[in-house]
Tab-separated table of C-alpha atoms in Angstrom:
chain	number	residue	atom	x	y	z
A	172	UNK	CA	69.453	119.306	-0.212
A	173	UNK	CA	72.543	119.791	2.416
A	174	UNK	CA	72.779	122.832	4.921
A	175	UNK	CA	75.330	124.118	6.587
A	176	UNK	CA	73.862	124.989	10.659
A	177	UNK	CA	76.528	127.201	12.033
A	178	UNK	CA	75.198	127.918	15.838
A	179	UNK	CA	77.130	127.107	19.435
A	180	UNK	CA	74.197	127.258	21.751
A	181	UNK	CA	74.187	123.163	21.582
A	182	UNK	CA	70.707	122.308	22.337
A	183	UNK	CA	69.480	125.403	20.000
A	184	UNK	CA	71.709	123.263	17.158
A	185	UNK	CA	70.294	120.151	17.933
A	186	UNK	CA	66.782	121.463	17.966
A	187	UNK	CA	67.591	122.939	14.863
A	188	UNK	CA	69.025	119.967	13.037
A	189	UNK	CA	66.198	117.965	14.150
A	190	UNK	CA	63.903	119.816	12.103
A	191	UNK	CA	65.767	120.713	9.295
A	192	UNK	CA	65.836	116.883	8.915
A	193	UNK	CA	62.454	115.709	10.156
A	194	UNK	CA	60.517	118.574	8.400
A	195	UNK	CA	61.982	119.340	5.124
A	196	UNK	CA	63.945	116.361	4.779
A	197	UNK	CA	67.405	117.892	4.667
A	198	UNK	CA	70.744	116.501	5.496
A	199	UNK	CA	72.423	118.809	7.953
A	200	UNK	CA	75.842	119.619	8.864
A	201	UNK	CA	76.794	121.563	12.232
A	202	UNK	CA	79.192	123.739	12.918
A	203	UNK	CA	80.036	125.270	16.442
A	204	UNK	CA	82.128	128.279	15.984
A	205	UNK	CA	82.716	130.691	13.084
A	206	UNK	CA	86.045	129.811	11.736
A	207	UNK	CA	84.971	126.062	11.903
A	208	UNK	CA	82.010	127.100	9.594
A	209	UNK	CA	84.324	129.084	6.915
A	210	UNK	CA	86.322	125.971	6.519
A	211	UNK	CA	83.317	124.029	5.838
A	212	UNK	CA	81.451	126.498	3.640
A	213	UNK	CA	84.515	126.561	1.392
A	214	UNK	CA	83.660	123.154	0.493
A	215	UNK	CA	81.052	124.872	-1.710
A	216	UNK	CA	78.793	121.484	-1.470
A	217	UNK	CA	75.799	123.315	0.390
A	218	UNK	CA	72.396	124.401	-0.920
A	219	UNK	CA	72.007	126.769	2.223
A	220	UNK	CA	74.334	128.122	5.401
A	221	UNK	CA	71.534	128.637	8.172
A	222	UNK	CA	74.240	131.401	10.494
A	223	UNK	CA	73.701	132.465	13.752
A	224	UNK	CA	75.819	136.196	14.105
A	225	UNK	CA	76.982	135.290	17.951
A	226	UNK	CA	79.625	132.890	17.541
A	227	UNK	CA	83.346	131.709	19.284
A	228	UNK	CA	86.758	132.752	17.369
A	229	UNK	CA	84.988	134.370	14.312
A	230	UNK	CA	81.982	136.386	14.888
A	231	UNK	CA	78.865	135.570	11.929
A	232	UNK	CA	78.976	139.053	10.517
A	233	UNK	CA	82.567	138.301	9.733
A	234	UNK	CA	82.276	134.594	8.687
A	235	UNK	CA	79.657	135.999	6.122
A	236	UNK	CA	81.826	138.376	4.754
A	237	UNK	CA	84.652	136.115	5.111
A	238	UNK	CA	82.827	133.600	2.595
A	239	UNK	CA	81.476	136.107	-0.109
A	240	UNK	CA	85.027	137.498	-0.372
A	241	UNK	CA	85.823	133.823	-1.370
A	242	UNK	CA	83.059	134.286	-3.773
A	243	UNK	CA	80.611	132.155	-2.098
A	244	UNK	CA	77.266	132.390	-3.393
A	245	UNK	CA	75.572	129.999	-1.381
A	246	UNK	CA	72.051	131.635	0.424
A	247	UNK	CA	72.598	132.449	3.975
A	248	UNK	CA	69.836	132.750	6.756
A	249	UNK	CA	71.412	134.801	9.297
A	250	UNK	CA	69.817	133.695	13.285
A	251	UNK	CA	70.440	137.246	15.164
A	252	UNK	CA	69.167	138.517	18.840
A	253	UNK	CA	70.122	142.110	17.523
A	254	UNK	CA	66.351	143.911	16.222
A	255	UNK	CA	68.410	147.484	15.402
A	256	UNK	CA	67.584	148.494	11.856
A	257	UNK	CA	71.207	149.279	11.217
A	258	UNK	CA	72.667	145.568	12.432
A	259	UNK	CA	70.420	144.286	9.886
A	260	UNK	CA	71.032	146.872	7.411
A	261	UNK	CA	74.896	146.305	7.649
A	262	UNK	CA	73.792	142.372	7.343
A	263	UNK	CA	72.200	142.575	4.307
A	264	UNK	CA	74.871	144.684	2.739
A	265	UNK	CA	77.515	141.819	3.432
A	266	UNK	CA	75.459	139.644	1.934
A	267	UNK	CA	73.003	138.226	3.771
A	268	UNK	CA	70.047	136.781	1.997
A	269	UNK	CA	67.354	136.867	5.044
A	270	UNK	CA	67.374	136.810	8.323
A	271	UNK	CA	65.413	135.687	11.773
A	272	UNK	CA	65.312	137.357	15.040
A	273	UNK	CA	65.604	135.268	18.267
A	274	UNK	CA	63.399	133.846	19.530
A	275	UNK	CA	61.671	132.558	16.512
A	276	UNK	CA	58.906	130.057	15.198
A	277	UNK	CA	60.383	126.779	13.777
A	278	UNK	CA	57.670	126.474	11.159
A	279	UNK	CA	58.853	130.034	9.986
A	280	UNK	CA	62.346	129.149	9.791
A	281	UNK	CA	61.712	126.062	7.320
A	282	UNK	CA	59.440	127.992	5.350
A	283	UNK	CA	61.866	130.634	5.093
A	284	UNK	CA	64.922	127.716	4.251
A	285	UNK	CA	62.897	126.170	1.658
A	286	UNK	CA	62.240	129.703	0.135
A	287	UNK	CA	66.078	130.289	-0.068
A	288	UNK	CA	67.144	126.930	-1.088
A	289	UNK	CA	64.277	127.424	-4.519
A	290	UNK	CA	65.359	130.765	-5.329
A	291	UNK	CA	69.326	129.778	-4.792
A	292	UNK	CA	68.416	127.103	-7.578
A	293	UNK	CA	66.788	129.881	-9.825
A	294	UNK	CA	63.146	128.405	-8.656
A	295	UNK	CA	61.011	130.931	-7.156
A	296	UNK	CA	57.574	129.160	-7.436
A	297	UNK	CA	57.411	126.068	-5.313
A	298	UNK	CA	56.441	123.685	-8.141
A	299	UNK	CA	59.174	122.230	-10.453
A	300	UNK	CA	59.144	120.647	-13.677
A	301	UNK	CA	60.707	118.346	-15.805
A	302	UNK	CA	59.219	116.813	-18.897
A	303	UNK	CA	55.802	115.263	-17.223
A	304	UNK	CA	57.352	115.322	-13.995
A	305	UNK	CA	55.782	117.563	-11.121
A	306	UNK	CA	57.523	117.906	-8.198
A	307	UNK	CA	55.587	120.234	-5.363
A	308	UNK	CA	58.385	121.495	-2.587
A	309	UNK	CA	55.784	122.847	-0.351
A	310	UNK	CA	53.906	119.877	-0.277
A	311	UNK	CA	56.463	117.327	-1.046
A	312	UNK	CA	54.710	115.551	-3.624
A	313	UNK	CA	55.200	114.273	-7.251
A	314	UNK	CA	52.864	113.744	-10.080
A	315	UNK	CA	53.659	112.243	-13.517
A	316	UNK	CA	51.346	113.210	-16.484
A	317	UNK	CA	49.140	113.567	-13.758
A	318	UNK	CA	49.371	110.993	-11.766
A	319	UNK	CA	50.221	110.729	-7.881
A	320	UNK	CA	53.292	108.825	-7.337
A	321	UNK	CA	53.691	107.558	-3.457
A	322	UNK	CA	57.374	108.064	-2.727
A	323	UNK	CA	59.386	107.705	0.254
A	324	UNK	CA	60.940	110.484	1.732
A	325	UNK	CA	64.686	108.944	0.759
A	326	UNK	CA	63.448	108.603	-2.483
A	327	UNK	CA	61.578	112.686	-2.987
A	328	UNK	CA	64.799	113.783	-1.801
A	329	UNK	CA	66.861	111.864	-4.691
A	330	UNK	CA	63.900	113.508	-6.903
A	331	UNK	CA	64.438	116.754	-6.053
A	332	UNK	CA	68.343	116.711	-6.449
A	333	UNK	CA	67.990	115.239	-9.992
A	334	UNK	CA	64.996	117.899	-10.671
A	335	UNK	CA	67.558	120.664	-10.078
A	336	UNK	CA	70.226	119.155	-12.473
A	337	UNK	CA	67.750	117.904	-14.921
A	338	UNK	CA	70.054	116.165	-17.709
A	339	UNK	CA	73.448	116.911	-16.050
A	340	UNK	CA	74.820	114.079	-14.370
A	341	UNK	CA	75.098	113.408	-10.684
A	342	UNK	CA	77.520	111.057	-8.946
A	343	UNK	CA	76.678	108.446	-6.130
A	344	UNK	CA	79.180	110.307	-4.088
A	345	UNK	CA	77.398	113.731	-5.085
A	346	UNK	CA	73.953	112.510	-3.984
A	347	UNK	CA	75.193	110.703	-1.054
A	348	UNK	CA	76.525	113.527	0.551
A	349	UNK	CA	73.444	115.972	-0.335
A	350	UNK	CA	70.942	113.218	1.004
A	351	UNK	CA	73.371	112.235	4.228
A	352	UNK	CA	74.823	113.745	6.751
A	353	UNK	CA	78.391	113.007	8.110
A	354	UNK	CA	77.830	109.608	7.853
A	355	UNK	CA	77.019	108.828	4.489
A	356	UNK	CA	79.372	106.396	3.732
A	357	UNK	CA	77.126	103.681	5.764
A	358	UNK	CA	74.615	104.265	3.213
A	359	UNK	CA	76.868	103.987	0.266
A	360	UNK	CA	75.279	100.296	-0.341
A	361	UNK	CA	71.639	101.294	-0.668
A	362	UNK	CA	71.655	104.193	-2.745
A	363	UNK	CA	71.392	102.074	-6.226
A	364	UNK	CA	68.302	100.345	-4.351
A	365	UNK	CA	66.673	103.703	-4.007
A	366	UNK	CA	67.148	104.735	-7.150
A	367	UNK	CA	66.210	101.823	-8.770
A	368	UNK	CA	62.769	101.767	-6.683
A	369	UNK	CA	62.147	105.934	-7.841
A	370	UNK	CA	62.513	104.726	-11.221
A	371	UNK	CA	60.222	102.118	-11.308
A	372	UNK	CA	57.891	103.851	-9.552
A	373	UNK	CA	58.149	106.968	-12.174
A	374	UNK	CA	58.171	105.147	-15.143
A	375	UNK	CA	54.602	103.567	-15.047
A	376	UNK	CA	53.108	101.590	-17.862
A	377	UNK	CA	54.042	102.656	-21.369
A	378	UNK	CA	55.711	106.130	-20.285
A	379	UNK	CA	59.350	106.727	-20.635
A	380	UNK	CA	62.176	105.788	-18.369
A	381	UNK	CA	63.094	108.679	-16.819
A	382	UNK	CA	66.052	107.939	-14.793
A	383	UNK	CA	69.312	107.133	-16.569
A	384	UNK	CA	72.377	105.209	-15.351
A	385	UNK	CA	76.028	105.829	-16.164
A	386	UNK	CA	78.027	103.208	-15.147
A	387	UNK	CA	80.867	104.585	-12.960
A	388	UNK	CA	79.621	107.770	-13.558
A	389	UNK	CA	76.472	108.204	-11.559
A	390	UNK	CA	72.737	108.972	-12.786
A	391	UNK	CA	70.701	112.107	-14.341
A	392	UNK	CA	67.074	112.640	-14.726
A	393	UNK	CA	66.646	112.148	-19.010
A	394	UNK	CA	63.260	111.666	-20.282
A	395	UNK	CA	62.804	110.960	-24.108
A	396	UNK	CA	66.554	109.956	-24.804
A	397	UNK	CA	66.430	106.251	-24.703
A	398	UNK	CA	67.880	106.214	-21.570
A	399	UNK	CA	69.779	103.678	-19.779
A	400	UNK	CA	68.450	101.250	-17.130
């Protein structure tokens, strides 16, 4: 999953970033002022927008309505030092999905991200499915008919995409830039490696591939189709 961080306290952002990475496993993009973060958010490639409402040249509350004007959808976690019921009232009517007042816990703000980013994807219970595919969010762990499957955390993360779009296909470049940051062109030339190595780990003896290929397409998650190595 990719989030858009839009905060200008630096250190705060970093701090931030580091745990939206380290915990969860998400790639994160940063923004340091408002307008900055409406130009990025209209790239509509972001499973969250994690706003703080004290920013330079466009002030949150406006960057929030800015961006549902433009028919944005995308959840937003608003970061605000205001506690007066009415601030958060007025939030909330623009559009805010939830908010946090400074200071706050950082194991409350990634529960409260993963939350967001599950019901933004029309997932309210922490467990997905797909065929005899379990994927657990919460505890960020995968079963097939059952059975524990020990994947890396590059590799969950590719899961979890797919498990969203189950039978739609995904580009390299799509998952690339939801699993990267940045930077993910440098990782362009691995990303068939980690695919191939979530495949064979999900398709154990005498169960069905579940991982299809499209050649110069991209992949989607397929089960009981005769799918495509």
């Amino acid at each position: 999953m990719r989030v858009l961080l839009v905060e200008d306290e630096v250190r705060l952002a970093e701090n931030l970033g580091n745990a939206l990475r380290d915990g969860p496993g998400l790639a994160v993009d940063w923004a340091e002022d408002g307008q900055t973060g409406v130009d990025l958010a209209g790239n509509r490639c972001y499973d969250l927008i994690v706003l703080d409402l004290m920013l330079p040249k466009l002030d949150g509350l406006s960057v929030l309505k800015k961006i549902r004007r433009d028919g944005d959808a995308t959840p937003v976690l608003v970061l605000t030092a205001k506690d007066g019921s009415s601030s958060i009232i007025e939030l909330l009517n623009a559009g805010a999905d939830d908010y946090l007042s400074k200071p706050f816990d950082l194991g409350e703000l990634i529960a409260r991200v993963k939350a967001l980013i599950r019901r933004g994807k029309g997932a309210a219970h922490p467990t997905l499915h797909f065929a005899d595919i379990e994927l657990n969010t919460l505890e960020q762990t995968v079963r097939r008919s059952g059975n524990l499957i020990d994947l890396s955390p590059t590799e969950y993360r590719i899961l979890e995409y797919l498990i969203h779009r189950p039978r739609v296909v995904v580009s390299k470049r799509e998952l690339l830039e939801h699993l990267y940051d940045y930077n993910w062109e440098h990782h362009s030339n691995v990303i068939e490696a980690h695919v191939s190595n979530l495949r064979k780990k999900l398709d154990l003896a005498e169960q069905e591939s579940s991982i299809e290929t499209l050649r110069g397409r991209g992949y989607r998650l397929m089960i009981g189709q005769g799918v495509e190595r």
